Short mmCIF file of C-alpha atoms in Angstrom, two decimals:
data_model
loop_
_atom_site.label_atom_id
_atom_site.label_comp_id
_atom_site.label_asym_id
_atom_site.label_seq_id
_atom_site.Cartn_x
_atom_site.Cartn_y
_atom_site.Cartn_z
CA MET W 1 -23.76 -4.63 -15.13
CA MET W 2 -26.23 -6.84 -13.31
CA PHE W 3 -23.47 -8.76 -11.50
CA GLU W 4 -21.64 -5.57 -10.57
CA ARG W 5 -24.84 -4.15 -9.08
CA THR W 6 -25.39 -7.37 -7.12
CA ARG W 7 -21.77 -7.34 -5.96
CA LYS W 8 -22.17 -3.76 -4.71
CA GLN W 9 -25.35 -4.70 -2.84
CA LEU W 10 -23.55 -7.63 -1.19
CA THR W 11 -20.62 -5.35 -0.36
CA ILE W 12 -22.94 -2.83 1.28
CA PHE W 13 -24.71 -5.59 3.22
CA PHE W 14 -21.62 -7.37 4.54
CA GLY W 15 -19.66 -4.13 4.90
CA SER W 16 -22.45 -2.66 7.02
CA ILE W 17 -22.44 -5.69 9.32
CA LEU W 18 -18.66 -5.57 9.74
CA GLY W 19 -18.78 -1.79 10.15
CA VAL W 20 -21.39 -1.99 12.91
CA VAL W 21 -19.34 -4.68 14.72
CA ILE W 22 -16.13 -2.61 14.46
CA ILE W 23 -17.85 0.57 15.65
CA LEU W 24 -19.51 -1.24 18.57
CA ILE W 25 -16.21 -2.82 19.66
CA THR W 26 -14.38 0.50 19.37
CA ALA W 27 -17.08 2.40 21.27
CA PHE W 28 -17.19 -0.30 23.97
CA PHE W 29 -13.39 -0.17 24.41
CA TYR W 30 -13.42 3.64 24.57
CA LEU W 31 -16.26 3.74 27.11
CA ILE W 32 -14.54 1.11 29.29
CA LEU W 33 -11.29 3.10 29.18
CA GLN W 34 -13.09 6.37 29.93
CA GLU W 35 -14.96 4.78 32.81
CA THR W 36 -11.72 3.33 34.21
CA LEU W 37 -9.90 6.67 34.06
CA GLN W 38 -12.83 8.50 35.66
CA HIS W 39 -13.00 5.88 38.38
CA ASN W 40 -9.29 6.37 39.10
CA GLU W 41 -9.76 10.17 39.21
CA ASN W 42 -12.69 9.89 41.60
CA GLN W 43 -10.72 7.45 43.74
CA LYS W 44 -7.80 9.88 43.86
CA LEU W 45 -10.16 12.67 44.90
CA GLU W 46 -11.63 10.43 47.58
CA ASP W 47 -8.11 9.62 48.85
CA LEU W 48 -7.37 13.35 49.09
CA LYS W 49 -10.55 13.85 51.13
CA ASN W 50 -9.53 11.05 53.49
CA LYS W 51 -6.02 12.47 53.92
CA MET W 52 -7.42 15.91 54.76
CA SER W 53 -9.90 14.40 57.23
CA GLN W 54 -7.15 12.32 58.88
CA GLN W 55 -4.95 15.43 59.13
CA TRP W 56 -7.73 17.33 60.90
CA GLU W 57 -8.51 14.41 63.22
CA HIS W 58 -4.81 14.17 64.08
CA ARG W 59 -4.80 17.87 65.00
CA ILE W 60 -7.83 17.36 67.23
CA GLU W 61 -6.17 14.42 68.99
CA GLU W 62 -3.02 16.46 69.64
CA GLN W 63 -5.08 19.29 71.05
CA ILE W 64 -6.95 16.91 73.35
CA LYS W 65 -3.66 15.43 74.59
CA GLY W 66 -2.31 18.92 75.22
CA LYS W 67 0.38 18.65 72.62
CA ARG W 68 -1.19 21.60 70.73
CA PRO W 69 -2.84 24.77 71.93
CA MET W 70 -6.61 24.68 71.59
CA GLU W 71 -6.62 27.80 69.42
CA HIS W 72 -6.94 26.75 65.82
CA GLU W 73 -4.85 29.64 64.58
CA ALA W 74 -1.92 28.69 66.73
CA LYS W 75 -0.21 26.79 63.95
CA ASN W 76 -0.64 26.34 60.20
CA VAL W 77 -1.53 23.04 58.59
CA GLU W 78 1.39 20.84 57.69
CA TRP W 79 0.86 20.00 53.99
CA ILE W 80 3.43 17.25 53.77
CA PHE W 81 0.66 14.68 53.14
CA LEU W 82 -0.15 16.22 49.73
CA LEU W 83 1.27 14.91 46.49
CA SER W 84 2.76 17.23 43.90
CA ASP W 85 -0.41 17.26 41.75
CA GLU W 86 -2.76 17.99 44.72
CA LEU W 87 -3.63 21.40 46.17
CA ILE W 88 -5.99 22.64 48.89
CA VAL W 89 -7.35 25.96 50.15
CA TRP W 90 -8.72 25.63 53.70
CA VAL W 91 -10.91 28.15 55.56
CA SER W 92 -10.80 27.39 59.31
CA PRO W 93 -13.78 27.99 61.62
CA ASP W 94 -12.33 31.34 62.69
CA GLY W 95 -12.14 32.48 59.04
CA LYS W 96 -8.42 32.07 58.59
CA THR W 97 -7.46 30.93 55.04
CA GLN W 98 -4.54 28.61 54.44
CA ILE W 99 -3.21 27.61 51.01
CA SER W 100 -1.09 24.56 50.30
CA PRO W 101 2.18 25.29 48.46
CA SER W 102 1.82 24.33 44.82
CA ARG W 103 3.29 24.91 41.39
CA TYR W 104 -0.27 25.41 40.07
CA THR W 105 -0.48 29.15 40.72
CA GLU W 106 -3.52 29.83 38.54
CA MET W 107 -5.50 26.94 40.05
CA SER W 108 -4.55 27.96 43.60
CA ASN W 109 -5.80 31.49 42.91
CA GLN W 110 -9.05 30.08 41.55
CA LEU W 111 -9.55 27.92 44.67
CA LEU W 112 -8.88 31.01 46.80
CA ILE W 113 -11.52 32.99 44.86
CA TRP W 114 -14.09 30.23 45.41
CA ALA W 115 -13.17 30.08 49.10
CA GLN W 116 -13.56 33.85 49.53
CA GLN W 117 -16.93 33.77 47.76
CA ASN W 118 -17.90 30.59 49.61
CA GLU W 119 -18.83 29.02 46.24
CA LYS W 120 -19.36 25.33 46.93
CA LYS W 121 -18.41 22.63 44.41
CA ASN W 122 -19.82 19.18 43.83
CA GLU W 123 -18.48 16.81 46.46
CA HIS W 124 -18.11 14.11 43.78
CA GLY W 125 -15.93 16.38 41.68
CA GLU W 126 -16.25 18.86 38.83
CA ARG W 127 -13.91 19.34 35.87
CA PHE W 128 -12.24 22.75 35.58
CA TYR W 129 -9.86 23.96 32.84
CA VAL W 130 -7.04 26.49 33.18
CA GLU W 131 -5.00 27.97 30.31
CA VAL W 132 -1.30 28.27 31.19
CA GLY W 133 1.21 29.37 28.58
CA GLY W 134 -1.04 28.33 25.71
CA GLU W 135 -1.61 24.88 27.20
CA ARG W 136 -4.77 23.73 28.87
CA GLN W 137 -4.58 22.09 32.29
CA THR W 138 -7.48 19.96 33.50
CA PHE W 139 -8.38 19.65 37.19
CA LEU W 140 -10.97 17.75 39.20
CA VAL W 141 -12.22 20.14 41.91
CA SER W 142 -14.47 19.72 44.92
CA SER W 143 -15.31 21.30 48.27
CA GLN W 144 -15.89 19.57 51.61
CA ILE W 145 -16.83 20.40 55.20
CA LEU W 146 -14.52 18.99 57.87
CA ASN W 147 -16.00 17.13 60.82
CA ASP W 148 -15.87 18.55 64.35
CA ALA W 149 -16.30 22.12 63.16
CA GLY W 150 -13.11 22.02 61.16
CA GLY W 151 -14.26 24.55 58.61
CA VAL W 152 -14.48 24.17 54.81
CA TYR W 153 -11.79 23.38 52.25
CA TRP W 154 -11.57 23.47 48.45
CA MET W 155 -9.31 20.98 46.72
CA ALA W 156 -8.12 20.17 43.21
CA ILE W 157 -6.13 17.38 41.59
CA ASP W 158 -4.36 17.60 38.25
CA ILE W 159 -5.89 15.15 35.73
CA SER W 160 -4.32 16.71 32.62
CA ALA W 161 -2.38 13.51 31.90
CA ASN W 162 -5.57 11.44 31.92
CA ALA W 163 -7.34 13.96 29.67
CA ALA W 164 -4.40 13.99 27.23
CA LEU W 165 -4.27 10.19 27.28
CA LEU W 166 -8.00 9.99 26.55
CA ASP W 167 -7.68 12.48 23.68
CA THR W 168 -4.76 10.54 22.19
CA ILE W 169 -6.57 7.22 22.46
CA ARG W 170 -9.72 8.78 20.95
CA LEU W 171 -7.69 9.97 17.94
CA ILE W 172 -6.01 6.57 17.60
CA LEU W 173 -9.37 4.80 17.78
CA LEU W 174 -10.88 7.12 15.16
CA ILE W 175 -7.99 6.49 12.77
CA SER W 176 -8.05 2.76 13.50
CA THR W 177 -11.80 2.62 12.98
CA PHE W 178 -11.49 4.39 9.63
CA VAL W 179 -8.71 2.01 8.54
CA LEU W 180 -10.62 -1.06 9.73
CA LEU W 181 -13.82 0.12 8.04
CA SER W 182 -11.93 0.63 4.78
CA LEU W 183 -10.41 -2.82 5.14
CA ALA W 184 -13.81 -4.31 5.97
CA ILE W 185 -15.38 -2.73 2.87
CA TRP W 186 -12.52 -4.00 0.69
CA LEU W 187 -12.80 -7.50 2.16
CA ALA W 188 -16.58 -7.44 1.70
CA TYR W 189 -16.13 -6.39 -1.93
CA PHE W 190 -13.43 -9.03 -2.47
CA PHE W 191 -15.40 -11.91 -0.96
CA ALA W 192 -18.59 -10.76 -2.70
CA GLY W 193 -16.68 -11.09 -5.97
CA LYS W 194 -15.50 -14.56 -4.98
CA ALA W 195 -19.07 -15.55 -4.10
CA MET W 196 -20.27 -14.30 -7.49
CA VAL W 197 -17.85 -16.51 -9.48
CA PRO W 198 -19.94 -19.73 -9.45
CA ILE W 199 -23.11 -17.71 -9.99
CA LYS W 200 -21.56 -16.01 -13.03
CA LYS W 201 -20.46 -19.36 -14.47
CA SER W 202 -23.91 -20.85 -14.00
CA TYR W 203 -25.58 -17.73 -15.44
CA TYR W 204 -23.40 -17.59 -18.55
CA ARG W 205 -23.91 -21.31 -19.14
CA GLN W 206 -27.64 -20.70 -18.99
CA VAL W 207 -27.35 -17.78 -21.41
CA GLU W 208 -25.19 -19.87 -23.75
CA PHE W 209 -27.70 -22.72 -23.60
CA THR W 210 -30.63 -20.37 -24.29
CA THR W 211 -28.82 -18.77 -27.22
CA ASN W 212 -27.80 -22.11 -28.75
CA ALA W 213 -31.23 -23.65 -28.16
CA SER W 214 -32.94 -20.65 -29.74
CA HIS W 215 -30.68 -20.85 -32.79
CA GLU W 216 -31.24 -24.59 -33.13
CA LEU W 217 -35.01 -24.24 -32.77
CA ARG W 218 -35.33 -21.52 -35.40
CA THR W 219 -34.48 -23.86 -38.30
CA PRO W 220 -37.01 -26.66 -37.57
CA LEU W 221 -39.66 -24.09 -36.67
CA SER W 222 -39.08 -22.29 -39.98
CA VAL W 223 -39.44 -25.63 -41.83
CA ILE W 224 -42.63 -26.44 -39.95
CA HIS W 225 -43.99 -22.95 -40.60
CA SER W 226 -43.22 -23.23 -44.32
CA SER W 227 -44.88 -26.66 -44.44
CA VAL W 228 -47.98 -25.33 -42.69
CA GLU W 229 -48.17 -22.45 -45.19
CA LEU W 230 -48.01 -24.98 -48.04
CA LEU W 231 -50.83 -26.95 -46.47
CA GLU W 232 -52.82 -23.71 -46.18
CA GLU W 233 -53.00 -23.55 -49.98
CA CYS W 234 -54.96 -26.78 -50.15
CA LYS W 235 -56.85 -26.24 -46.89
CA ASP W 236 -60.25 -26.21 -48.62
CA THR W 237 -59.73 -29.77 -49.86
CA LEU W 238 -59.22 -31.12 -46.33
CA PRO W 239 -62.01 -32.41 -44.08
CA GLU W 240 -63.32 -30.02 -41.43
CA PHE W 241 -61.48 -31.70 -38.57
CA GLU W 242 -58.12 -31.57 -40.40
CA GLN W 243 -58.75 -27.89 -41.17
CA HIS W 244 -59.24 -27.24 -37.47
CA VAL W 245 -56.04 -29.13 -36.66
CA LEU W 246 -54.17 -27.14 -39.31
CA ASP W 247 -55.39 -23.81 -37.85
CA SER W 248 -54.31 -24.86 -34.36
CA LEU W 249 -50.94 -26.01 -35.67
CA GLN W 250 -50.40 -22.72 -37.47
CA ASP W 251 -51.24 -20.71 -34.31
CA GLU W 252 -48.91 -22.80 -32.16
CA VAL W 253 -46.06 -22.56 -34.67
CA LYS W 254 -46.41 -18.77 -34.78
CA ARG W 255 -46.47 -18.63 -30.99
CA MET W 256 -43.35 -20.82 -30.78
CA ILE W 257 -41.54 -18.64 -33.33
CA ARG W 258 -42.36 -15.52 -31.30
CA LEU W 259 -41.20 -17.25 -28.11
CA VAL W 260 -37.91 -18.38 -29.66
CA GLU W 261 -37.25 -14.89 -31.06
CA SER W 262 -37.97 -13.38 -27.64
CA LEU W 263 -35.65 -15.85 -25.91
CA LEU W 264 -32.91 -15.14 -28.44
CA THR W 265 -33.31 -11.37 -27.93
CA LEU W 266 -33.08 -11.74 -24.15
CA ALA W 267 -30.09 -14.10 -24.41
CA ARG W 268 -28.22 -11.62 -26.62
CA SER W 269 -29.06 -8.82 -24.22
CA ASP W 270 -27.83 -10.84 -21.24
CA SER W 271 -24.58 -11.77 -22.97
CA GLN W 272 -24.17 -8.13 -24.12
CA SER W 273 -23.46 -9.37 -27.63
CA LEU W 274 -26.25 -7.28 -29.12
CA GLN W 275 -24.62 -4.27 -30.75
CA MET W 276 -26.74 -1.14 -30.60
CA LYS W 277 -26.29 1.64 -33.14
CA LEU W 278 -27.39 5.01 -31.81
CA ASP W 279 -28.95 7.70 -33.96
CA ASN W 280 -31.18 10.71 -33.59
CA VAL W 281 -34.66 9.18 -33.54
CA ASP W 282 -37.79 11.17 -34.30
CA LEU W 283 -40.22 9.75 -31.78
CA VAL W 284 -43.20 11.28 -33.59
CA GLN W 285 -42.28 9.62 -36.85
CA VAL W 286 -41.61 6.23 -35.21
CA SER W 287 -44.86 6.45 -33.26
CA HIS W 288 -46.76 7.20 -36.47
CA GLN W 289 -45.13 4.24 -38.22
CA MET W 290 -46.04 1.87 -35.39
CA TYR W 291 -49.54 3.37 -35.25
CA GLN W 292 -50.05 2.41 -38.90
CA ALA W 293 -48.41 -0.99 -38.50
CA ILE W 294 -50.52 -2.08 -35.54
CA GLN W 295 -53.79 -0.45 -36.68
CA PRO W 296 -55.00 -3.67 -38.42
CA LEU W 297 -54.60 -5.59 -35.15
CA ALA W 298 -56.62 -2.94 -33.29
CA LEU W 299 -59.36 -2.99 -35.97
CA LYS W 300 -59.53 -6.78 -35.83
CA LYS W 301 -59.96 -6.62 -32.05
CA GLY W 302 -62.47 -3.77 -32.28
CA VAL W 303 -60.26 -1.38 -30.30
CA HIS W 304 -59.99 2.29 -31.22
CA LEU W 305 -56.32 3.28 -31.62
CA GLN W 306 -55.61 7.01 -31.27
CA LEU W 307 -52.42 8.98 -31.91
CA ASP W 308 -52.26 12.45 -30.31
CA LEU W 309 -49.84 14.63 -32.28
CA PRO W 310 -48.04 17.46 -30.46
CA GLU W 311 -49.31 20.98 -31.10
CA ASN W 312 -45.79 22.24 -31.79
CA ASP W 313 -42.38 20.71 -32.24
CA HIS W 314 -39.37 22.45 -30.75
CA GLY W 315 -37.04 19.46 -31.01
CA VAL W 316 -38.20 17.78 -27.79
CA ASN W 317 -39.50 14.81 -29.82
CA PHE W 318 -36.00 13.75 -30.87
CA ILE W 319 -34.10 11.28 -28.73
CA VAL W 320 -30.76 9.49 -29.07
CA GLY W 321 -31.38 5.77 -29.44
CA ASN W 322 -31.71 2.75 -31.65
CA VAL W 323 -34.67 3.07 -33.99
CA ASP W 324 -35.26 -0.68 -34.26
CA GLN W 325 -35.37 -1.11 -30.50
CA ILE W 326 -37.66 1.89 -30.08
CA LYS W 327 -40.02 0.35 -32.63
CA GLN W 328 -39.89 -2.96 -30.81
CA LEU W 329 -40.59 -1.20 -27.51
CA LEU W 330 -43.64 0.57 -28.95
CA TYR W 331 -44.89 -2.63 -30.58
CA ILE W 332 -44.66 -4.56 -27.29
CA LEU W 333 -46.50 -1.89 -25.30
CA LEU W 334 -49.17 -1.33 -27.98
CA ASP W 335 -49.66 -5.07 -28.53
CA ASN W 336 -50.15 -5.58 -24.77
CA ALA W 337 -52.53 -2.62 -24.54
CA ILE W 338 -54.69 -3.88 -27.43
CA LYS W 339 -54.52 -7.47 -26.24
CA TYR W 340 -55.93 -6.64 -22.79
CA THR W 341 -58.49 -4.04 -23.92
CA SER W 342 -62.01 -5.25 -24.59
CA PRO W 343 -63.72 -4.53 -27.95
CA GLY W 344 -65.01 -0.96 -27.97
CA GLY W 345 -62.17 0.24 -25.77
CA GLN W 346 -59.45 2.73 -26.64
CA VAL W 347 -55.64 2.84 -26.74
CA THR W 348 -53.96 6.26 -26.93
CA ILE W 349 -50.41 7.20 -27.88
CA SER W 350 -49.25 10.64 -26.77
CA TYR W 351 -45.97 12.39 -26.06
CA ARG W 352 -44.83 15.64 -24.53
CA ALA W 353 -41.88 17.32 -22.83
CA SER W 354 -41.58 16.70 -19.07
CA HIS W 355 -40.91 19.48 -16.57
CA ARG W 356 -37.20 18.53 -16.77
CA GLY W 357 -37.17 19.07 -20.53
CA ARG W 358 -37.07 15.36 -21.37
CA THR W 359 -39.19 13.58 -23.92
CA THR W 360 -42.06 11.60 -22.40
CA LEU W 361 -44.07 8.95 -24.25
CA GLN W 362 -47.37 7.77 -22.84
CA ILE W 363 -49.46 4.76 -23.86
CA ALA W 364 -52.85 4.57 -22.14
CA ASP W 365 -55.60 2.01 -22.51
CA THR W 366 -59.07 1.37 -21.11
CA GLY W 367 -58.44 -2.34 -20.59
CA ILE W 368 -58.78 -4.72 -17.67
CA GLY W 369 -56.01 -3.05 -15.65
CA ILE W 370 -53.39 -4.57 -13.37
CA PRO W 371 -53.86 -5.32 -9.64
CA LYS W 372 -51.71 -3.09 -7.40
CA ASP W 373 -49.93 -6.03 -5.79
CA GLU W 374 -48.87 -7.28 -9.25
CA LEU W 375 -47.42 -4.02 -10.62
CA ALA W 376 -43.96 -4.58 -9.15
CA ARG W 377 -43.56 -7.91 -10.99
CA ILE W 378 -44.91 -7.25 -14.48
CA PHE W 379 -41.39 -6.77 -15.92
CA GLU W 380 -40.15 -10.14 -14.62
CA ARG W 381 -39.48 -12.84 -17.19
CA PHE W 382 -42.30 -15.33 -17.80
CA TYR W 383 -44.48 -13.53 -15.26
CA ARG W 384 -48.13 -13.12 -16.28
CA VAL W 385 -50.82 -11.47 -14.18
CA ASP W 386 -53.69 -13.55 -15.53
CA LYS W 387 -51.93 -16.76 -16.58
CA ALA W 388 -54.99 -18.42 -18.10
CA ARG W 389 -55.95 -15.39 -20.18
CA SER W 390 -52.35 -14.67 -21.20
CA ARG W 391 -51.92 -18.21 -22.47
CA GLU W 392 -55.25 -17.94 -24.29
CA LEU W 393 -54.09 -14.72 -25.97
CA GLY W 394 -50.72 -16.21 -26.88
CA GLY W 395 -48.62 -14.41 -24.27
CA ALA W 396 -45.44 -15.98 -22.90
CA GLY W 397 -44.58 -13.36 -20.32
CA LEU W 398 -41.45 -12.11 -22.12
CA GLY W 399 -42.67 -8.96 -23.89
CA LEU W 400 -42.37 -6.58 -20.96
CA SER W 401 -39.03 -8.17 -19.99
CA ILE W 402 -37.68 -7.26 -23.44
CA ALA W 403 -39.18 -3.78 -23.06
CA ALA W 404 -37.39 -3.39 -19.71
CA ASP W 405 -34.06 -4.32 -21.35
CA ILE W 406 -34.64 -1.80 -24.14
CA LEU W 407 -35.42 0.91 -21.58
CA ASN W 408 -32.26 0.00 -19.66
CA ASN W 409 -30.18 0.23 -22.86
CA HIS W 410 -31.55 3.73 -23.46
CA ARG W 411 -31.28 4.80 -19.80
CA ALA W 412 -35.00 5.53 -19.88
CA TYR W 413 -37.46 5.31 -17.00
CA ILE W 414 -40.96 3.86 -17.03
CA HIS W 415 -43.77 4.57 -14.62
CA VAL W 416 -46.87 2.40 -14.62
CA THR W 417 -50.20 3.34 -13.08
CA SER W 418 -53.16 1.03 -13.29
CA GLU W 419 -56.49 0.25 -11.71
CA GLU W 420 -58.42 -2.96 -12.17
CA GLY W 421 -61.27 -2.43 -14.62
CA ASN W 422 -60.14 1.09 -15.55
CA GLY W 423 -57.09 0.47 -17.73
CA SER W 424 -53.37 1.21 -17.45
CA ILE W 425 -50.96 4.02 -18.29
CA PHE W 426 -47.34 3.32 -19.27
CA GLU W 427 -45.32 6.54 -19.15
CA ILE W 428 -41.74 6.48 -20.45
CA GLU W 429 -39.25 9.27 -19.90
CA PHE W 430 -36.23 9.31 -22.24
CA ASN W 431 -32.92 11.03 -21.66
CA ALA W 432 -33.15 13.20 -24.73
#
């Protein structure tokens, strides 16, 4: 579960990088192609302007040499300089309109309408679309004024092939980008799995070592603990210094036993060898049992332990879970709350139904609180906010880590709010 989540995070990270690179390359190629095609279209329009200007200048030269009559209307323009995809409507200075022969009837009519209305077009070209027989034709249109009082002309060139080519390439690029992105995600997932192999091996070796070490330590610790208990029976016969040593030894042995048990629990959880039997658990009953079990510890510390029973029970206090783990969870949270609450303080257990209909357990204390910058790390293994005080109180920094694993096993969520000097609130929401 943990490795799969890490693998997905690595896949997202590397896949995002590859995806951005692919998209940038595709967009760059498309923009270059689009710019090239537009440049060619503008160049073709400019060539048409030059040909029309040269044609008019040639007419002027012939008139000057006497080869043509000076009247402009004497003869129509010879349109042999036009290509098959070019068309022009020319309005001479005397108002006579001439149209170049063309197979683009609809576009010629449109140019004629603009000429009659004297509607000027951008000299750098504008795109215009015409529907012919269910197909769309694309033209680049413009209007120009001829030099030497040659009148005004409207022109158009067919760029439908370029538009169709650009549409086809855009579709190809979109499909290619999707395929490449899918391939990039698969490769990122594949290589993330390869990168996780040595990490998994190292992790499982560590888990195996922790499990074996915990098992091996339990036997000698049990022997030492039994020996210390035997010495306790004749403690009064020992000198004062030896009695002090015996008390210290007993405390350290108990602390080591708790540490080994915690390590073994975490190792089993990591190796997923801990089988969890699920039942319907009455949270009220379990809370009451743990309240009674931990009451002596609270009395010894001088902390008031309070259990707030619900006013009514409509089944919201039942959850699906493992009763032993729920008890362990409550013990860890209550033990921490009592441990870090000063004598005279209070620890409260309460539960209710959340606004989503889920069972919510709350454990609040009036203890020393947790600094805001430490809240995000309190569930890390071996992490202790106040290391000196935690060691003094016998903490190893594993309790909340075990609690986090139990919550994860039950798909429960915990929210912690705390303020230094004003206590903490641990609120758990179960999926009932």
